[in-house]
Coordinates of C-alpha atoms in Angstrom, one line a residue:
X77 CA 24.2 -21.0 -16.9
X78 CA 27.2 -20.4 -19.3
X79 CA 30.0 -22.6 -19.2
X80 CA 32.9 -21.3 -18.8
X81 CA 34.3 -22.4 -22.3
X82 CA 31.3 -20.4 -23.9
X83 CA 32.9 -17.4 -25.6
X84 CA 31.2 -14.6 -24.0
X85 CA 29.2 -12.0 -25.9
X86 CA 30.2 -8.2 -24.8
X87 CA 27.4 -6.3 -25.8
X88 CA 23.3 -6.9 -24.9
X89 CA 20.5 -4.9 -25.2
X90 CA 20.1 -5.4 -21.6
X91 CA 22.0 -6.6 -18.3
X92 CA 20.2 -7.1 -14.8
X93 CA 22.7 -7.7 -11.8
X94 CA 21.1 -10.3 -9.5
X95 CA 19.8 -13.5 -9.9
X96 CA 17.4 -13.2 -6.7
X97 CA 13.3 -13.7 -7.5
X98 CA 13.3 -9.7 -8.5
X99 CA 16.2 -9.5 -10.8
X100 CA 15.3 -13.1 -12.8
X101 CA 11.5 -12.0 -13.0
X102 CA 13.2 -8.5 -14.5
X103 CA 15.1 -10.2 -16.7
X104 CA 12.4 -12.8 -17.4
X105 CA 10.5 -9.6 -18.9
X106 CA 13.1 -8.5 -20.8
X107 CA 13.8 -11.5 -23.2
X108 CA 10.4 -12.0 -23.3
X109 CA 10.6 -8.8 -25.2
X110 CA 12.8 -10.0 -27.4
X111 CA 15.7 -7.9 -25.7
X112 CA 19.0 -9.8 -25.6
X113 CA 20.0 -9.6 -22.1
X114 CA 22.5 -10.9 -19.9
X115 CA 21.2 -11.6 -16.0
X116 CA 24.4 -11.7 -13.7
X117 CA 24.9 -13.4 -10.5
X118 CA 27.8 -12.9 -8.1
X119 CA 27.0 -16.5 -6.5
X120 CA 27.1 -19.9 -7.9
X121 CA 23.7 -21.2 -8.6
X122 CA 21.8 -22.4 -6.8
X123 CA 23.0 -20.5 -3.1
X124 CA 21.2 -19.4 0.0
X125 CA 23.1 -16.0 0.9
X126 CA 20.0 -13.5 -0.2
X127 CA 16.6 -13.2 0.4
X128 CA 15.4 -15.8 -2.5
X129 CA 16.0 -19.2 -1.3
X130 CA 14.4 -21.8 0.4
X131 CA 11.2 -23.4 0.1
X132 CA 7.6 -21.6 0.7
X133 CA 7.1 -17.9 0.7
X134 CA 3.1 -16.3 2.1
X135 CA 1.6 -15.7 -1.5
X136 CA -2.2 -13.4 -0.2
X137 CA -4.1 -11.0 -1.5
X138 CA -5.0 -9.3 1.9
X139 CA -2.8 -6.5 1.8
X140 CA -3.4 -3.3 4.1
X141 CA -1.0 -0.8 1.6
X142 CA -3.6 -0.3 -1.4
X143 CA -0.6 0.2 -3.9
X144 CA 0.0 -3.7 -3.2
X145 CA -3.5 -4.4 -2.8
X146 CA -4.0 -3.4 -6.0
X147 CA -0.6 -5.1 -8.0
X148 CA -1.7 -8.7 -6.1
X149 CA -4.3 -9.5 -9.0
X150 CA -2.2 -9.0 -11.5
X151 CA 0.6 -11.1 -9.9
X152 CA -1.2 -14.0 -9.5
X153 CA -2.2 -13.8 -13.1
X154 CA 1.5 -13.5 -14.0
X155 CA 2.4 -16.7 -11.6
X156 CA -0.2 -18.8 -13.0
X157 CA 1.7 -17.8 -16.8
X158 CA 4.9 -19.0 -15.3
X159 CA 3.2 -22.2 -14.0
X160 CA 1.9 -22.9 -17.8
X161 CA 5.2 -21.8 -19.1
X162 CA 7.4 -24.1 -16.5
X163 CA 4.8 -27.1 -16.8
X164 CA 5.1 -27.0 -13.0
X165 CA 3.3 -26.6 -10.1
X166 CA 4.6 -23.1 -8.1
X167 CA 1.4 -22.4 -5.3
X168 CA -0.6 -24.0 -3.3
X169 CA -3.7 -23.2 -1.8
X170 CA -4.0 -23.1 1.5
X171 CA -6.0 -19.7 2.4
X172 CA -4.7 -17.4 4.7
X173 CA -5.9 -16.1 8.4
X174 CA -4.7 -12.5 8.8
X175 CA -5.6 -11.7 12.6
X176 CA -5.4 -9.2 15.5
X177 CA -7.1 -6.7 17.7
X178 CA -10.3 -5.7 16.5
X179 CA -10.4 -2.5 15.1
X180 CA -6.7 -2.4 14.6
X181 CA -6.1 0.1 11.8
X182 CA -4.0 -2.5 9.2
X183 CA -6.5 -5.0 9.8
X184 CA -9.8 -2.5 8.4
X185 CA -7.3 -2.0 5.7
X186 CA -6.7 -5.9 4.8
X187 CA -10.7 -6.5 5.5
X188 CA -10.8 -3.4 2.8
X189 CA -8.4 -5.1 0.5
X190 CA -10.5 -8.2 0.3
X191 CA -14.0 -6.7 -0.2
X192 CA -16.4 -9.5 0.4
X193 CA -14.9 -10.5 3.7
X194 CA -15.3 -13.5 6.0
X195 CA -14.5 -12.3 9.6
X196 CA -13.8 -15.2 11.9
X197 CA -14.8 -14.5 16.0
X198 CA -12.2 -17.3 18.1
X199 CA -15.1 -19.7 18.6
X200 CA -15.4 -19.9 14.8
X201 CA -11.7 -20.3 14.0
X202 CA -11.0 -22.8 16.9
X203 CA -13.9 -24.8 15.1
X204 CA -12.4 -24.6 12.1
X205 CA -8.6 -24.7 13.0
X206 CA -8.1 -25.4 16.2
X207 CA -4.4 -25.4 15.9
X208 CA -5.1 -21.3 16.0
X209 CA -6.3 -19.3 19.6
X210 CA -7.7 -16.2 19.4
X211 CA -7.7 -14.4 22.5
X212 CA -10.6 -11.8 24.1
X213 CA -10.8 -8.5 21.9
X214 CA -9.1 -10.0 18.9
X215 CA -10.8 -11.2 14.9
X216 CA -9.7 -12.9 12.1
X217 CA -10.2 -12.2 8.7
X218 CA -10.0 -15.5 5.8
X219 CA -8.4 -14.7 2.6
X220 CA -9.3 -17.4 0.1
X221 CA -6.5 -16.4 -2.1
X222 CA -3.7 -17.2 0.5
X223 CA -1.5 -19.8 0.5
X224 CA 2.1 -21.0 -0.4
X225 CA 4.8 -20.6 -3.3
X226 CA 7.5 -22.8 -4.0
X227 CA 10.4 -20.4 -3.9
X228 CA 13.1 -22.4 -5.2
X229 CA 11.2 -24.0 -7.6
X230 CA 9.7 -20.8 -8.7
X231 CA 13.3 -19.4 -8.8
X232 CA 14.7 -22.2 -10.9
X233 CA 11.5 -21.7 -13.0
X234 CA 11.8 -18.0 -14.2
X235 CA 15.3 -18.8 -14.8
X236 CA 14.9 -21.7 -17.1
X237 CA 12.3 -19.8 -19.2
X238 CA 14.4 -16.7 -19.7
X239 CA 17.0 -18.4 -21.3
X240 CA 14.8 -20.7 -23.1
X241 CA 14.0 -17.6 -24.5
X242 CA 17.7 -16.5 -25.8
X243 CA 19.0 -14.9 -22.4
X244 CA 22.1 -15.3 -21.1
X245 CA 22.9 -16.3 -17.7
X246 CA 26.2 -16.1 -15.5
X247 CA 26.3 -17.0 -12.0
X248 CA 29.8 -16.8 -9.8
X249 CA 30.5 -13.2 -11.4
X250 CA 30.6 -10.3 -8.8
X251 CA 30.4 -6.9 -10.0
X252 CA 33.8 -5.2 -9.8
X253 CA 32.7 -1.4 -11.1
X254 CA 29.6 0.2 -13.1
X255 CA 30.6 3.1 -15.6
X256 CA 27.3 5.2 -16.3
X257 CA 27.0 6.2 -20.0
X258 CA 24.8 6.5 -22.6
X259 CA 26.0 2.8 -23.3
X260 CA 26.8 1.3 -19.2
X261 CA 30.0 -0.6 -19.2
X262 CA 30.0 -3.7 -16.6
X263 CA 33.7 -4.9 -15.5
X264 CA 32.9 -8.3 -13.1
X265 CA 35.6 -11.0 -11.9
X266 CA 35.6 -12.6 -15.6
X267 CA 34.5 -10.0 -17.6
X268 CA 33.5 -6.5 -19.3
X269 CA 30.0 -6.0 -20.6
X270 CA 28.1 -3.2 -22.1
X271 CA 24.5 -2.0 -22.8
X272 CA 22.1 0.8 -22.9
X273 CA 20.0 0.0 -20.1
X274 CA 21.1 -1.5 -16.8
X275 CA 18.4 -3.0 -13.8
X276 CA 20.1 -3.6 -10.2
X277 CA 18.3 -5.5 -8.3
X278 CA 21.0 -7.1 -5.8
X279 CA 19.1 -7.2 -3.0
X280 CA 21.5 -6.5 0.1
X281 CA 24.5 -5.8 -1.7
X282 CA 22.3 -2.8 -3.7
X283 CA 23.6 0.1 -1.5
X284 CA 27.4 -1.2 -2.3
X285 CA 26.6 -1.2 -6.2
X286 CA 24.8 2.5 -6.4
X287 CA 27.3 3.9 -3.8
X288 CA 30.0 4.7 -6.0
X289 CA 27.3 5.9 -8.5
X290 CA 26.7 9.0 -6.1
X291 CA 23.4 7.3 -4.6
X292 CA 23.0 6.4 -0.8
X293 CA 20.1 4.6 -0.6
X294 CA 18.8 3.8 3.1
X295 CA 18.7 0.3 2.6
X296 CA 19.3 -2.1 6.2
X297 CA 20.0 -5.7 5.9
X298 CA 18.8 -7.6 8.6
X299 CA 19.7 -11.2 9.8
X300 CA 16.2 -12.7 9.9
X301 CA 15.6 -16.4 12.6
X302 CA 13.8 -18.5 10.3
X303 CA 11.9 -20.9 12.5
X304 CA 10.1 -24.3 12.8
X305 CA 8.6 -25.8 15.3
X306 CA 7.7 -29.5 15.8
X307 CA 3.9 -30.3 16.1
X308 CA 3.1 -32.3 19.4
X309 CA 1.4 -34.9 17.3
X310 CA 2.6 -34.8 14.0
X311 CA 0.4 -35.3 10.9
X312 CA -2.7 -33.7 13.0
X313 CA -5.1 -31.9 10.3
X314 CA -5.0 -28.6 12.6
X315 CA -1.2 -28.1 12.1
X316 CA 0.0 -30.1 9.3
X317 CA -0.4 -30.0 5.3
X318 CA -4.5 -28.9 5.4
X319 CA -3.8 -25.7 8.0
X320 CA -3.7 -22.4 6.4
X321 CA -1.1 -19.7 6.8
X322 CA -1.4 -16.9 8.7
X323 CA 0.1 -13.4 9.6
X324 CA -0.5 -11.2 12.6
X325 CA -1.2 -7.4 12.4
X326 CA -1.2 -5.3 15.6
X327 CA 0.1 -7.1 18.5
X328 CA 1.0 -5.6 21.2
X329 CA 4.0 -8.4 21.9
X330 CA 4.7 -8.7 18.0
X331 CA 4.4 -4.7 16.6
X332 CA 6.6 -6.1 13.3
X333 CA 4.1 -9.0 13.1
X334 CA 4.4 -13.0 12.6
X335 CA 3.7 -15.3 10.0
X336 CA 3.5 -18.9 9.9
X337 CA 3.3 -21.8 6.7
X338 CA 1.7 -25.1 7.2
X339 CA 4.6 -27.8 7.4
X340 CA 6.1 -28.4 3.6
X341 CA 10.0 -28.3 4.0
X342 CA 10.8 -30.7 6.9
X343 CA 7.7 -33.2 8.0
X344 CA 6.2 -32.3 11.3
X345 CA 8.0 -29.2 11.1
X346 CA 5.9 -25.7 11.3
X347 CA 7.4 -22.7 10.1
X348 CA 6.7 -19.7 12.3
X349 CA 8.7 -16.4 11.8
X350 CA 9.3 -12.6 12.9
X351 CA 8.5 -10.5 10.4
X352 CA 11.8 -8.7 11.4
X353 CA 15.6 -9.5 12.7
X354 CA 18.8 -7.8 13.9
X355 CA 20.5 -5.3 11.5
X356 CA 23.7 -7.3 9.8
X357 CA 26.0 -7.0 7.0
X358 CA 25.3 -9.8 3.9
X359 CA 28.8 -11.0 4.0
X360 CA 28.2 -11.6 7.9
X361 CA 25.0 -12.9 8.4
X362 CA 25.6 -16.4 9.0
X363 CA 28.4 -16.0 11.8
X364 CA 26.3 -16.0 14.7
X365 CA 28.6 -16.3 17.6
X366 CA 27.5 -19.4 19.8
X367 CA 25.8 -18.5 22.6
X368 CA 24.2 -15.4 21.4
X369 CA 21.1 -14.2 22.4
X370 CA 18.3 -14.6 19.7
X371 CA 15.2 -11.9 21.4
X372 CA 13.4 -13.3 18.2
X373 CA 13.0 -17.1 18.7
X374 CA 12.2 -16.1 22.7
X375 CA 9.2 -13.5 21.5
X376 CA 8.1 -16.7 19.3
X377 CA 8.1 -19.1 21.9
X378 CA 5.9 -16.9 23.8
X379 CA 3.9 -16.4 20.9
X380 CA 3.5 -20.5 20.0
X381 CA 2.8 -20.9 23.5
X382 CA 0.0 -18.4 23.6
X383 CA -1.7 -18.6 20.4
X384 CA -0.4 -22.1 18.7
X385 CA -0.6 -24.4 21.6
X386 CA -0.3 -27.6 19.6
X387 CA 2.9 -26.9 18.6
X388 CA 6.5 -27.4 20.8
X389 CA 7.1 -23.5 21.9
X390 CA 11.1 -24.7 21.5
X391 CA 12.5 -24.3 18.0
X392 CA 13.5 -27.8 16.2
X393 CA 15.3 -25.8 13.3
X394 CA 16.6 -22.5 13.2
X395 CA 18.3 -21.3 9.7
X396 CA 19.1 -17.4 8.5
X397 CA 17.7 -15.1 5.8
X398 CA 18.1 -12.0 4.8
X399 CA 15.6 -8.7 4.7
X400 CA 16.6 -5.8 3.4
X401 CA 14.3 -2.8 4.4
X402 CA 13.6 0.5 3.8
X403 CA 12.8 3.0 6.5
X404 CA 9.1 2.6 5.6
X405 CA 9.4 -1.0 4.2
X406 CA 8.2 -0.2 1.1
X407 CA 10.0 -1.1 -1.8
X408 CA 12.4 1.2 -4.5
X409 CA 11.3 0.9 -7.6
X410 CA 12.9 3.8 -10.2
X411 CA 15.5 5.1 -12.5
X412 CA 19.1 6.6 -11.0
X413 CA 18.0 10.3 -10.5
X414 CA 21.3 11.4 -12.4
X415 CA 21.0 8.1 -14.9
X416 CA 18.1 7.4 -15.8
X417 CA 18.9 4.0 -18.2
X418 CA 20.4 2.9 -14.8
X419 CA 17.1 1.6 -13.1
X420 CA 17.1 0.2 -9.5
X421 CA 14.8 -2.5 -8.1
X422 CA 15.6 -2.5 -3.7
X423 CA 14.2 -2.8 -0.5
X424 CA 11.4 -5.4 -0.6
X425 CA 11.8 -5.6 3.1
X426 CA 10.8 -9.0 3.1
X427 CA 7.4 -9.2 1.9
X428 CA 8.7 -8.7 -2.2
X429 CA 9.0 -12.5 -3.2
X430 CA 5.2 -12.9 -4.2
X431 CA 4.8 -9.6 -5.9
X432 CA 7.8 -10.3 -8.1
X433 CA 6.5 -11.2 -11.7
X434 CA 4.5 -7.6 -11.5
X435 CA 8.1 -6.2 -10.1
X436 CA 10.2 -7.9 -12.5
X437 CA 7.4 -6.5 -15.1
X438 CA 7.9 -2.8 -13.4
X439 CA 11.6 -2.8 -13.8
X440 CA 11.4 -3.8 -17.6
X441 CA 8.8 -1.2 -18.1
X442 CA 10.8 1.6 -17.0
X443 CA 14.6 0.3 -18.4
X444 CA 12.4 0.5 -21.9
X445 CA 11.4 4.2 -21.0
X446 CA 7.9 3.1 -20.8
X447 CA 5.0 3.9 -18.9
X448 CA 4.6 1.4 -16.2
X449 CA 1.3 -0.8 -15.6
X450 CA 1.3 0.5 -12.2
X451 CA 2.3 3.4 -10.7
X452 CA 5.7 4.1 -9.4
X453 CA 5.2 6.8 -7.3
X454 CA 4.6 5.1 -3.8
X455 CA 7.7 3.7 -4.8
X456 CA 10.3 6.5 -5.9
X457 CA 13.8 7.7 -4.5
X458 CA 12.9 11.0 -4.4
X459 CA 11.1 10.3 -1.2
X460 CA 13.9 9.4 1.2
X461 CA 15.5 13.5 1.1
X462 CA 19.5 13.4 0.6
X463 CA 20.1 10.2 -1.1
X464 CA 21.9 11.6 -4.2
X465 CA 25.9 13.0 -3.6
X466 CA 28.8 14.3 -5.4
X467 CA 30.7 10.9 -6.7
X468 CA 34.6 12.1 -5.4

């Protein structure tokens, strides 16, 4: 980051508010473009009030929305460039077990995804994982591809090489106005910057930012229970580091699904989450008054009891993150519809952290006018009817 002696530079070619995986991986793109651009930050680095930190995000290719489906090859690809770039290890192979009532619509779309499928009955998976229960009427498919990314080392890591190729980044700024213009001028808490393109990408605080711009973008944070759950015998093969990960699809007791990662970030811990939470504001999230009712940890302690019996169905650790969905919980990816060198990257929704290089590489596309490598359209504003008003 800058140091606060540095004498800072008004103009860039470009400037990306948010420092989260999707804004770094935009602005990653950018100076690797050779565009001078300036990635701001409204927390000290490193923090954990978005949706980027931690330690191990799902990375799969089983995806049952094909425009995902078909960005997942090329993300990898762009992961294993950072990997060479960073000299660091990001993933891990673990492969993933996607499961749930067979026949359930997202599940023929996942086995669709994968082509050459390997669908596992419960005999089958119990052999091979027994820390995983099937019950009657239900299938698993295996995705090879599946397994864990190192979020805050991958964070750190597309950081590092966009300035170590010329860009700027400063961290503890918040964004105090955005002026639309041919040239977009950027007044923060230390400073006024200008450029001709402009990428917001600042995850839960996005509908604050494109508010005053005239744009009301149905964007819900949500306070999500991140979970981990102790394994009755630690270090068994069946739940530790040599399990897979796994998501559910279909469940009649989990409709927004649940996901689980082999222990990594405390030893003997599982993690084992809801893929959704209670509706919050970001600069609330963490006050939880004592006592509160949490109807997410109960539904996975039912779950763990049912279906992951070698684990304690009582949570050891429970921290916070945030999702920030859309109404379909797919994400925004487009220009302002009144400024278009005002481009807006929102509403991952909590499944956006592994598709970020081909994001980040979406967002540059379009801030450069260009036609992007995928398409857009699934992705647009203009699909959520009465978003753009009258700025008073």
């Amino acid at each position: 980051m800058a140091a606060p002696s540095q004498p800072q530079r008004a103009t860039y070619d470009a400037i990306v508010i948010g420092a989260g995986i999707q804004g770094s991986f935009a602005a990653y793109h950018l100076a690797q473009r050779h565009r001078n651009t300036l990635l701001l930050e409204q927390f000290p680095l490193p923090h954990s009030r978005g949706s980027s930190h931690g330690q191990s995000r799902i990375t799969r290719s089983a995806y049952p929305q094909a425009p995902y489906a078909r960005m997942m090859p090329d993300s990898f690809r762009l992961w294993q460039r950072l990997e060479a770039e960073a000299g660091t290890s990001l993933y891990r192979r673990t492969g993933l077990v996607v499961f749930g009532p067979a026949g359930n619509l997202e599940l023929e779309s996942c086995r669709r995804s994968l082509g050459a499928i390997e669908v596992l009955d419960a005999a089958t998976l119990a052999q091979r994982f027994p820390g995983l229960r099937l019950h009657a009427g239900e299938v698993a498919l295996w995705d090879g591809t599946g397994g864990v990314l190192f979020a805050d080392r991958a964070l750190r890591a597309v950081q590092d090489i966009f300035r170590r190729h010329g860009g700027t980044l400063r961290d503890g700024e918040k964004v105090l106005h955005i002026e639309p213009g041919a040239v977009v001028t950027i007044t923060t808490t230390a400073g006024v910057y200008r450029a001709p393109r402009l990428i917001i990408a600042a995850g839960a605080w996005t509908g604050g930012l494109v508010a005053p711009l005239g744009l009301h973008l149905p964007l819900q944070p949500l306070r999500i229970d991140v979970c981990y759950w102790r394994e009755k015998e630690p270090g068994t093969p069946s739940v530790g580091r040599a399990s897979p990960c796994f998501i559910t699809l279909g469940l009649s007791q989990a409709p927004h699904g649940i996901y689980g990662l082999p222990s990594l970030e405390y030893p003997g811990l599982v993690k084992v989450c809801h893929h959704y939470g209670s509706p919050t504001d970001p600069e609330e999230r963490d006050r939880v008054p004592s006592g509160a009712p949490r109807p997410d940890v109960t539904l996975l302690s039912s779950f763990i009891s049912s279906y992951l019996p070698q684990l304690d169905p009582q949570p050891a650790v429970v921290e916070t993150c945030l999702y920030t969905n859309t109404p379909d919980e797919d994400f925004i990816l487009d220009r302002h519809p009144k400024f278009s060198n005002i481009v807006i990257g929102a509403g991952f929704s909590g499944h956006g952290f592994k598709l970020a290089p081909v994001v980040g590489k979406l967002l540059c596309q379009l801030s450069l006018g260009e036609e992007p490598s995928h398409s857009t359209a699934p992705f647009a504003i203009s699909r959520f009817p009465g978003v753009l008003r009258a700025v008073l």
